[in-house]
mmCIF file of C-alpha atoms in Angstrom:
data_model
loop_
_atom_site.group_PDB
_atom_site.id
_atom_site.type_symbol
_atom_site.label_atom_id
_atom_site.label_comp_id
_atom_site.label_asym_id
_atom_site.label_seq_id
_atom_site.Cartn_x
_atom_site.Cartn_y
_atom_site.Cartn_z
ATOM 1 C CA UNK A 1 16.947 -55.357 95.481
ATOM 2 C CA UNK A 2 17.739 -51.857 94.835
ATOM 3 C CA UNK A 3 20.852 -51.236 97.548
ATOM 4 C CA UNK A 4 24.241 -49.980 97.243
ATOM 5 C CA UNK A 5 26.671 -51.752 99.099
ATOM 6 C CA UNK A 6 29.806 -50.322 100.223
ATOM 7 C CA UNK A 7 32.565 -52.470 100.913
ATOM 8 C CA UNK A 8 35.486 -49.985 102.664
ATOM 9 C CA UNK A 9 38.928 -51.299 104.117
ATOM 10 C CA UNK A 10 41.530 -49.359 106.198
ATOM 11 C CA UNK A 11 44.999 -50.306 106.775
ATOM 12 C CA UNK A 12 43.975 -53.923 104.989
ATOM 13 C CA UNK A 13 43.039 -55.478 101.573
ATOM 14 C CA UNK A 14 39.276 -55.978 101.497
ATOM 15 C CA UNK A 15 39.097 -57.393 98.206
ATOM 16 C CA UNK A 16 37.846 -60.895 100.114
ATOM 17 C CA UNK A 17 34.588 -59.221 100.599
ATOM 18 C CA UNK A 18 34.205 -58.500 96.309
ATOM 19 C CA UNK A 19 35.156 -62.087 95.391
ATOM 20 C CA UNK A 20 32.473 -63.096 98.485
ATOM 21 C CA UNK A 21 29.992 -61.096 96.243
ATOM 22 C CA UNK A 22 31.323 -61.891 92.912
ATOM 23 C CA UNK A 23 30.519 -65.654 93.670
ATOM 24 C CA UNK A 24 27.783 -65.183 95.466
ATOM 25 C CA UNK A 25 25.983 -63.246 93.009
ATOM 26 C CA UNK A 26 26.905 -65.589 90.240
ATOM 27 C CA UNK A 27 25.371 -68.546 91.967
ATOM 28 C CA UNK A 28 22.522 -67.148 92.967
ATOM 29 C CA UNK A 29 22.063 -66.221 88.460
ATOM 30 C CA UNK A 30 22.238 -62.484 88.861
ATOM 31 C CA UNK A 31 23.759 -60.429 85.871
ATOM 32 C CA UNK A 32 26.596 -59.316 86.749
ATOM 33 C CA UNK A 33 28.791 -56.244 85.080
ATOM 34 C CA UNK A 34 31.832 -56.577 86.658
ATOM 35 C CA UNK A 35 34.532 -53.506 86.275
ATOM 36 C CA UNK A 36 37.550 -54.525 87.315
ATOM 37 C CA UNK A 37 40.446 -51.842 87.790
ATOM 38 C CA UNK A 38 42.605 -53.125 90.068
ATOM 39 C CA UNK A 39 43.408 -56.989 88.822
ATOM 40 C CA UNK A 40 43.663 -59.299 85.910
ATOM 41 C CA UNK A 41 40.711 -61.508 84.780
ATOM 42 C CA UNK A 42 42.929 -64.672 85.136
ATOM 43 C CA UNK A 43 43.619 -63.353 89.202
ATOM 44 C CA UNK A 44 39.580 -63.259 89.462
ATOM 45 C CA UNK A 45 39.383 -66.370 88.194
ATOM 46 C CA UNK A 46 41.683 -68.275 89.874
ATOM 47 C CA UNK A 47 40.005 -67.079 92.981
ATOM 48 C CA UNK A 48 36.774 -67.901 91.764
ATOM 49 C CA UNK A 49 37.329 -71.673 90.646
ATOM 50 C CA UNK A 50 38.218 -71.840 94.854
ATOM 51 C CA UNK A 51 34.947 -70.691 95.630
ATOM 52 C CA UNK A 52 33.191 -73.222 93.358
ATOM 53 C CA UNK A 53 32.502 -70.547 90.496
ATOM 54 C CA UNK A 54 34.068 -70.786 87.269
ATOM 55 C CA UNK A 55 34.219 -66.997 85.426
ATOM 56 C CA UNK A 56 35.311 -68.354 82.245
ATOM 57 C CA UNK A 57 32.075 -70.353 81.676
ATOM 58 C CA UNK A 58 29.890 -67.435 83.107
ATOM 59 C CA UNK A 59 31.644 -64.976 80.739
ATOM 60 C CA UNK A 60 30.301 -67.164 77.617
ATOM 61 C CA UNK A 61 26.618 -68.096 78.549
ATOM 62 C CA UNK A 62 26.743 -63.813 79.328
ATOM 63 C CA UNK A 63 25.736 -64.035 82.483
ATOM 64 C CA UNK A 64 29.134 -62.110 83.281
ATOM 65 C CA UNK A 65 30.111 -58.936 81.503
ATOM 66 C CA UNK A 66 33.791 -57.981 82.715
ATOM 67 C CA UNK A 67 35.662 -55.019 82.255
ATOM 68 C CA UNK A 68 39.333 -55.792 82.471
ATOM 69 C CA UNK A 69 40.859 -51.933 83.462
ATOM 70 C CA UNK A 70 44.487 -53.059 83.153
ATOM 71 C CA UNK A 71 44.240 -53.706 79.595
ATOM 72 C CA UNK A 72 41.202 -51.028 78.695
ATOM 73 C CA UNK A 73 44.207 -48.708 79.818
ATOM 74 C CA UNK A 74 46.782 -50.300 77.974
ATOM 75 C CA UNK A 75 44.617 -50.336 74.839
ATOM 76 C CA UNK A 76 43.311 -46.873 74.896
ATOM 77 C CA UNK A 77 47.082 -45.480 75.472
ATOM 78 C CA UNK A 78 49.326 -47.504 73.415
ATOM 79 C CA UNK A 79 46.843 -49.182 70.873
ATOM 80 C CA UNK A 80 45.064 -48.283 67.992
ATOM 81 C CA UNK A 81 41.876 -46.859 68.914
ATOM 82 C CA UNK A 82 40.320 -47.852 65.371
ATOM 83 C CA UNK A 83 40.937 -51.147 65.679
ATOM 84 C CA UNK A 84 38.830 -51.361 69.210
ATOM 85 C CA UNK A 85 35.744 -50.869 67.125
ATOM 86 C CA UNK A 86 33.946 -48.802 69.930
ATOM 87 C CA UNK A 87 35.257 -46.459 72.194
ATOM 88 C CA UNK A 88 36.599 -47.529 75.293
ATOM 89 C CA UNK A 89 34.988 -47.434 78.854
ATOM 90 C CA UNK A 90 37.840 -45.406 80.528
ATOM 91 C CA UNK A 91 37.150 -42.658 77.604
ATOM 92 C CA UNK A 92 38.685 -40.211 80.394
ATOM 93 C CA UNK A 93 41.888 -40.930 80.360
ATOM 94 C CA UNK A 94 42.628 -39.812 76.533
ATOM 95 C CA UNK A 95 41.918 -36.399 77.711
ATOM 96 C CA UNK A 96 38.886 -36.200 75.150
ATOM 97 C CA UNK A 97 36.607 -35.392 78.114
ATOM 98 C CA UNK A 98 36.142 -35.369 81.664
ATOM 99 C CA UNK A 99 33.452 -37.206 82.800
ATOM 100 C CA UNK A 100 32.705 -40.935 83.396
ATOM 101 C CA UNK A 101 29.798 -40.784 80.640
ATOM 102 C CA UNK A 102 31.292 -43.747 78.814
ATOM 103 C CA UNK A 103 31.959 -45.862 81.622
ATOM 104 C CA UNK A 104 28.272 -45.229 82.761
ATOM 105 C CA UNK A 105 26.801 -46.560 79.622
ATOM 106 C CA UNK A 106 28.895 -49.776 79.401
ATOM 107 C CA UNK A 107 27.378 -50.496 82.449
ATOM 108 C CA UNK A 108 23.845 -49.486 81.162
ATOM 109 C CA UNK A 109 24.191 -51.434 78.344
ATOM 110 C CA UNK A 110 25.659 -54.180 79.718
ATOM 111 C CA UNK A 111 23.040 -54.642 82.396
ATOM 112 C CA UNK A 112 19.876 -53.446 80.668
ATOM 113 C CA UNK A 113 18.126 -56.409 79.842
ATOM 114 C CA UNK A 114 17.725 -58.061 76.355
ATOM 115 C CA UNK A 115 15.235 -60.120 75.120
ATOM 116 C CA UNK A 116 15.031 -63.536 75.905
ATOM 117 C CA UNK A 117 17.372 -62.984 79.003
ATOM 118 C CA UNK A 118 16.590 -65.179 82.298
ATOM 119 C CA UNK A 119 18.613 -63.743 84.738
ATOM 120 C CA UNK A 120 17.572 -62.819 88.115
ATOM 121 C CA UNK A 121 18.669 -59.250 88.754
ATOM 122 C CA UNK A 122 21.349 -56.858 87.560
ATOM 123 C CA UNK A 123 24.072 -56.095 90.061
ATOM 124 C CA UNK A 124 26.872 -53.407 89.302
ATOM 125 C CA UNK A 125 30.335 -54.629 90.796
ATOM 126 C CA UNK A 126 33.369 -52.046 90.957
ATOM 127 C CA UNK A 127 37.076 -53.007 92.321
ATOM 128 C CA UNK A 128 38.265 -50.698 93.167
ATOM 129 C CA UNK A 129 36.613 -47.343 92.625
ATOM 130 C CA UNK A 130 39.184 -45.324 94.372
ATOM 131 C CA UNK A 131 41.476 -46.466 91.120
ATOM 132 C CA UNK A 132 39.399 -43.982 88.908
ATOM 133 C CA UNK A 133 40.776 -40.887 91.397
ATOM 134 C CA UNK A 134 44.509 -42.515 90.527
ATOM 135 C CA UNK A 135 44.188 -42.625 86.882
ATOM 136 C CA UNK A 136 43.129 -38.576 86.979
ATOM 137 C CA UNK A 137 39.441 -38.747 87.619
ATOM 138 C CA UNK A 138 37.992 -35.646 89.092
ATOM 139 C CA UNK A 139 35.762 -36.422 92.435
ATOM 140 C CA UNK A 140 33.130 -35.138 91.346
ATOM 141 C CA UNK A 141 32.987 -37.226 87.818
ATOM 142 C CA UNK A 142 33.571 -40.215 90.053
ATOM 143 C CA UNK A 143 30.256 -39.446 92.849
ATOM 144 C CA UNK A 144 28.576 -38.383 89.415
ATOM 145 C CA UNK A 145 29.257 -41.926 87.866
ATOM 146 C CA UNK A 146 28.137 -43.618 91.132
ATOM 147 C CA UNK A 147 24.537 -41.517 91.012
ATOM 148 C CA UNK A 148 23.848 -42.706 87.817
ATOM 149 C CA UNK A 149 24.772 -46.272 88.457
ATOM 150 C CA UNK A 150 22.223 -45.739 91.529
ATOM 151 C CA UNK A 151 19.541 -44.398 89.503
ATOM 152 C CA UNK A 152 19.819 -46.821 87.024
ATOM 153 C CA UNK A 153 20.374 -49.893 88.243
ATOM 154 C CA UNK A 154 18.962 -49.669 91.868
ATOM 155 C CA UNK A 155 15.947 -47.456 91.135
ATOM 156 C CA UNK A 156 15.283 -48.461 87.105
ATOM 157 C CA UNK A 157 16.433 -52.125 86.714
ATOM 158 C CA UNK A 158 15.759 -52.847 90.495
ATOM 159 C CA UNK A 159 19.488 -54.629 90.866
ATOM 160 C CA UNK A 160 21.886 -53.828 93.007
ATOM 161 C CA UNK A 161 25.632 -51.829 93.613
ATOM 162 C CA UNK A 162 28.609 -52.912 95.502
ATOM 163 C CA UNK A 163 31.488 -51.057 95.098
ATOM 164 C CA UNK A 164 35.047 -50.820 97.149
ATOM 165 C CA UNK A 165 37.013 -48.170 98.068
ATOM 166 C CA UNK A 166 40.003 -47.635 99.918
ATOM 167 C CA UNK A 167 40.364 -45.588 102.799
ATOM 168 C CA UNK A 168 42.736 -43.924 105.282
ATOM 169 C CA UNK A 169 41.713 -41.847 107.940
ATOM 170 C CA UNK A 170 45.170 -39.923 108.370
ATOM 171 C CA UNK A 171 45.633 -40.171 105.001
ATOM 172 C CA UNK A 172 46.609 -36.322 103.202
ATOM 173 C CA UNK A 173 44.659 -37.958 100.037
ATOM 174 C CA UNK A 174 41.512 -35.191 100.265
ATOM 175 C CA UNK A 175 40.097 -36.413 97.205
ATOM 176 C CA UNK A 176 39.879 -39.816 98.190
ATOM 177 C CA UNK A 177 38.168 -39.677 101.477
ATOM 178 C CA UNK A 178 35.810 -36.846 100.020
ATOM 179 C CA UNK A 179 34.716 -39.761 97.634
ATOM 180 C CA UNK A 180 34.196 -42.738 100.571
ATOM 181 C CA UNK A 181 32.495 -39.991 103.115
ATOM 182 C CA UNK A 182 30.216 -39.270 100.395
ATOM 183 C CA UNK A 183 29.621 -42.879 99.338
ATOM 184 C CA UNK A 184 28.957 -43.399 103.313
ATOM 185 C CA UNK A 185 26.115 -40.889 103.589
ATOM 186 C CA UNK A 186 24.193 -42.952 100.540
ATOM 187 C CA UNK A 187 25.027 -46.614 101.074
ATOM 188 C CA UNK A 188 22.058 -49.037 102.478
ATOM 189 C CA UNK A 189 24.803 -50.997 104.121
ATOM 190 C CA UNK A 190 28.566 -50.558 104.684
ATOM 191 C CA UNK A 191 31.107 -53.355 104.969
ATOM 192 C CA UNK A 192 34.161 -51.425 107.193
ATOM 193 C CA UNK A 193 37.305 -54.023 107.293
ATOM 194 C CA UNK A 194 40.139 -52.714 109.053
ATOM 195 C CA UNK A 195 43.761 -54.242 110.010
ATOM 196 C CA UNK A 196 44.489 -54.806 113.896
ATOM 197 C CA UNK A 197 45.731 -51.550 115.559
ATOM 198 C CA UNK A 198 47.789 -54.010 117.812
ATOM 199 C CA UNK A 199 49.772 -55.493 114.128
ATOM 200 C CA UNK A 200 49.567 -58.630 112.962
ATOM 201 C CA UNK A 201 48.271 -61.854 114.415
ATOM 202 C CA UNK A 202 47.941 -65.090 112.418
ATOM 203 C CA UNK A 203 44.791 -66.116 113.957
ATOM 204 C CA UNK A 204 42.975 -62.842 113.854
ATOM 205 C CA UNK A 205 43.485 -60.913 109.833
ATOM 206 C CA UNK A 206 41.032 -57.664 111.390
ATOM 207 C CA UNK A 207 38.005 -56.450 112.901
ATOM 208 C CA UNK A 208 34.876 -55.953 110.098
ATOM 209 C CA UNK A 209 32.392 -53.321 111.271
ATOM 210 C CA UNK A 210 28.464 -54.673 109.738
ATOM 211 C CA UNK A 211 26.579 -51.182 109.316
ATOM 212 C CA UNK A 212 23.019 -51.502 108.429
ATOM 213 C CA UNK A 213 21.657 -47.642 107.827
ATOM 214 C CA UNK A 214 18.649 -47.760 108.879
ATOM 215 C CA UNK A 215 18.613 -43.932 109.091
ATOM 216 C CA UNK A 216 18.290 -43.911 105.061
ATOM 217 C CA UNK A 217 14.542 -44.847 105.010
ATOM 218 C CA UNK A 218 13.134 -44.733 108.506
ATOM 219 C CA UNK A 219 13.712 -42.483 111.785
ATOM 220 C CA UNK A 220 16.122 -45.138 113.246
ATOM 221 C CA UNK A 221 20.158 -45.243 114.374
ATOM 222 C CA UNK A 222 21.957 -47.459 112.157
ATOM 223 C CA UNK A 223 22.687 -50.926 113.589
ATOM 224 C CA UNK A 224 26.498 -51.724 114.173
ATOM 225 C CA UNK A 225 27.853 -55.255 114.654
ATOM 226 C CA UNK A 226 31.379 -55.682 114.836
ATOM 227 C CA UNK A 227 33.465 -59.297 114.350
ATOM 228 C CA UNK A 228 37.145 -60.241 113.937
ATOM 229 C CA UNK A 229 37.716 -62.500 110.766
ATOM 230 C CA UNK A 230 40.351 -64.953 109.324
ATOM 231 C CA UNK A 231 41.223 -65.272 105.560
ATOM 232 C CA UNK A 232 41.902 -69.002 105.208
ATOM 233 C CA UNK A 233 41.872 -70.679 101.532
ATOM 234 C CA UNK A 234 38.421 -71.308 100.541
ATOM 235 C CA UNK A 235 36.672 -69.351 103.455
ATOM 236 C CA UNK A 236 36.781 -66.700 106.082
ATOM 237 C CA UNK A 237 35.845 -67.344 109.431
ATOM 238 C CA UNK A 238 34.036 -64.693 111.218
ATOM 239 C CA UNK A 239 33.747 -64.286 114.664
ATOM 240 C CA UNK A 240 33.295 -62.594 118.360
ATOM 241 C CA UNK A 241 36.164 -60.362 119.404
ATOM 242 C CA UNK A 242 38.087 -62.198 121.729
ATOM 243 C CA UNK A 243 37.253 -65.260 120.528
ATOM 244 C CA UNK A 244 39.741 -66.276 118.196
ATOM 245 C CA UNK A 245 41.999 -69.325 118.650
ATOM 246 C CA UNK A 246 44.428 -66.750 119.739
ATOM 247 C CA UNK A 247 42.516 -66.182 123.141
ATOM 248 C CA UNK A 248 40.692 -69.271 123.570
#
């Protein structure tokens, strides 16, 4: 309880790891405020029914609370903003204001618990947060959103953060990579996925770096494990480097 999470991919997609969390979460009966900006509900859900977890269902019993960004967009630039009834989440993007405020408090309110609620623990999902930056979100807004999500949901509500970003070390993309470096100096543990240097290979998808930062809370180096993985339909297989069916 109380950690952020940082899932980070370079040169691959890491959204494996937020589904991995998405389900997990769910069947272990978190709360879960899910803001998706990078997919459709019905994409989530398709990939959740594989992994045993049906959104649908969790949506209606509100144990999930899911922010579908594709259409929050559409809405708040092409629809009629009185007939939403509330104003939306991505607030920002009407040029009204700058900051994240509104996004912040659907999360707030979505996770703050009500009476009569059973669930386990709040956890704050984001995929991905690096759209925010796309759709004209200052930096700064964005690493203020994420330290009130911290403060509020790790330190208030005792729950827990995991958020993904995409990342490119040669990228020109300033903004970007001022956001993950940042995120990186305050995450209790950091998922790195990265693509093979060496190209493709259809028994190895890419190395995952494990980083536990110990350095956060005690006068120790962070622990570093590092695995090669394989996406397969239902799973991913995780394992040694230079052990893959490849080699062996």
């Amino acid at each position: 309880q109380g950690k952020l999470t940082l899932l980070r991919d370079t040169r691959t997609d890491g959204s494996f790891l937020v589904h991995h969390f998405l389900s997990f979460y769910l069947r272990a009966g978190c709360k879960v405020c899910f803001v998706a900006l990078l997919q459709s509900f019905s994409h989530y859900n398709i990939v959740a029914q594989k992994l045993g977890v049906n959104l649908a269902a969790a949506k209606e019993r509100g144990q999930l609370v899911f922010l579908e960004g594709l259409k929050s967009c559409l809405d708040l630039l092409f629809g009629d903003e009185e007939q939403l009834g509330q104003p939306s989440p991505l607030q920002f993007l009407s040029g009204s204001t700058s900051d994240l405020r509104a996004l912040f408090d659907f999360v707030r309110v979505s996770l703050t618990p009500a009476d009569g609620d059973s669930w386990k623990g709040p956890v704050l999902l984001v995929d991905d947060l690096s759209v925010l930056l796309s759709l004209g979100a200052a930096p700064v807004a964005v690493l203020d959103f994420m330290h009130y999500c911290r403060m509020c949901v790790c330190c208030q509500l005792k729950g827990n953060v995991v958020v993904l970003v995409h990342s490119n070390e040669d990228s020109e993309d300033e903004e970007n990579e001022l956001v993950v470096n940042s995120l990186c100096h305050h995450s209790d543990l950091i998922l790195w996925a990265e693509g093979l240097a060496t190209g493709f290979c259809k028994d190895v998808h890419g190395l995952i770096k494990i980083i536990k930062r110990l350095s956060l809370r005690q006068a120790e180096q962070d622990q570093v494990q590092v695995y090669q993985y394989k996406i397969q339909d239902r799973n991913v297989t995780f394992f040694a480097r230079g052990l893959s069916a490849a080699v062996l």
